[in-house]
Amino acid sequence: MRVRPRRNRKNQLIRNMVEETLLRPTNLIYPLFLLEGNLGKQAITSLPGIFRMNLNDLCQEVEASIAVGVSSFVLFPAVPEKYKDKTATYSVQADNFYLEAVRQLKVKFPEIVLMSDVAMDPYSSDGHDGYVEDGNILNDRTLPILGNMAVAQAQAGFDIIGPSDMMDGRVGFIRDALDDKGFENTSIMAYTAKYASAFYGPFREALDSAPKGGDKKTYQMNPANKREALIEATLDEAEGADFLMVKPALCYMDVIQSLKTHSNLPIAAYNVSGEYAMLMAACEKGWLDYELAMPEMLLSLKRAGADVILTYFAKDFGRLYNQG
Ligand code: PBG
């Protein structure tokens, strides 16, 4: 036998030398759930270890994350029912607790990267990402609402705007709205290939944001489709997106790879709540070894082509990374 691949695996130094993929804490974005006011930390049953937090508690989590090398965060507001209405008006109130929190975070931690969520669902009495009329999600009626939301978020200090709504034309609409107001340096991470997935369940529990009627299949993509993701990618890129995202991540690694080949933009993958829940449940049962399985899962997403990974494991990955 002349060819013996095992020679390149014979000791740790050689294995390190030929390692193809490297995942660092700086590649990660850590999702955080924000509570209004001074409410205490609230556990989320289906997301063990993840909490809804008031701004003070959230600042502590940010500090602990920075200490292990994770300095990028995506913020989601847990909006009380009383603020929700048909047009998501609370989302653009300049003094709402979400925008206020960003202003304060930016003062306290000027060096961090903060990403927003643009979609109507956390603020909508219908629980849909777009404007609902007679059971239909009206695309073009939704765009100005998203544009105003994005501008309010840029004004508050977000570095990256994250449209997660899947309306047609929203990246271009948001880009124009931002540029119009002088926010040409505010980035957009487009949720490009966002699938109508069962793996968002725990997130909807966290934000109490499940649709009140129907499902999201007229705007989120069919899990059966991959080529369609390329249509979305071409549009988002032409409309001015700075990053293209695939969501969920684990069941969609072929889509991540496909976008990576198709586009020269950085590719992000959202390792969603249900994927976190799945691994945590297996580890709690003792069926998987957390400290081995978790980094393997994240590394695999990077290998598939994700430059950036949004994950609830971010802080813990940072901790393990620093322990070597
Ligand atoms: C909604 C939104 C969702 C997630 C991020 N933004 C859920 C949905 O589309 O219903 C899911 C994230 C996760 O499951 O971790 N705009």
GROMACS .gro file of C-alpha atoms and ligand atoms in nm, residues 31 33 76 117-122 129 164-165 191 194-195 199-204 209 211 216 220 247 270-274 312, ligand 1:
model
   48
   31PRO     CA    1  -2.889   3.529   2.054
   33PHE     CA    2  -3.389   3.745   2.478
   76PHE     CA    3  -3.481   3.962   2.048
  117ASP     CA    4  -3.439   4.129   1.433
  118VAL     CA    5  -3.664   4.287   1.171
  119ALA     CA    6  -4.002   4.115   1.141
  120MET     CA    7  -4.347   4.198   1.271
  121ASP     CA    8  -4.409   3.880   1.472
  122PRO     CA    9  -4.276   3.985   1.816
  129ASP     CA   10  -4.398   3.835   1.023
  164SER     CA   11  -3.606   3.755   0.931
  165ASP     CA   12  -3.950   3.807   0.773
  191TYR     CA   13  -3.234   3.572   0.635
  194LYS     CA   14  -3.539   3.078   0.587
  195TYR     CA   15  -3.745   2.762   0.583
  199PHE     CA   16  -3.731   2.365   1.463
  200TYR     CA   17  -3.840   2.717   1.569
  201GLY     CA   18  -4.075   2.583   1.838
  202PRO     CA   19  -3.867   2.672   2.147
  203PHE     CA   20  -3.799   3.025   2.013
  204ARG     CA   21  -4.171   3.087   1.974
  209SER     CA   22  -4.466   3.476   1.910
  211PRO     CA   23  -4.886   3.272   1.469
  216LYS     CA   24  -4.579   3.073   0.779
  220GLN     CA   25  -4.097   3.092   0.461
  247LYS     CA   26  -3.190   2.893   0.866
  270TYR     CA   27  -2.865   3.004   1.221
  271ASN     CA   28  -2.830   2.705   1.451
  272VAL     CA   29  -3.189   2.748   1.572
  273SER     CA   30  -3.366   2.688   1.900
  274GLY     CA   31  -3.495   2.341   1.811
  312TYR     CA   32  -2.732   2.957   2.165
  325PBG     C1   33  -3.921   3.537   1.351
  325PBG     C2   34  -3.800   3.461   1.391
  325PBG     C3   35  -3.801   3.325   1.423
  325PBG     C4   36  -3.672   3.292   1.461
  325PBG     C5   37  -3.592   3.406   1.449
  325PBG     N1   38  -3.674   3.511   1.405
  325PBG     C6   39  -3.913   3.228   1.431
  325PBG     C7   40  -4.014   3.221   1.327
  325PBG     O1   41  -3.990   3.253   1.209
  325PBG     O2   42  -4.126   3.182   1.362
  325PBG     C8   43  -3.632   3.154   1.506
  325PBG     C9   44  -3.503   3.138   1.578
  325PBG    C10   45  -3.488   3.009   1.651
  325PBG     O3   46  -3.571   2.917   1.642
  325PBG     O4   47  -3.387   2.998   1.723
  325PBG     N2   48  -3.912   3.649   1.277
   0.00000   0.00000   0.00000
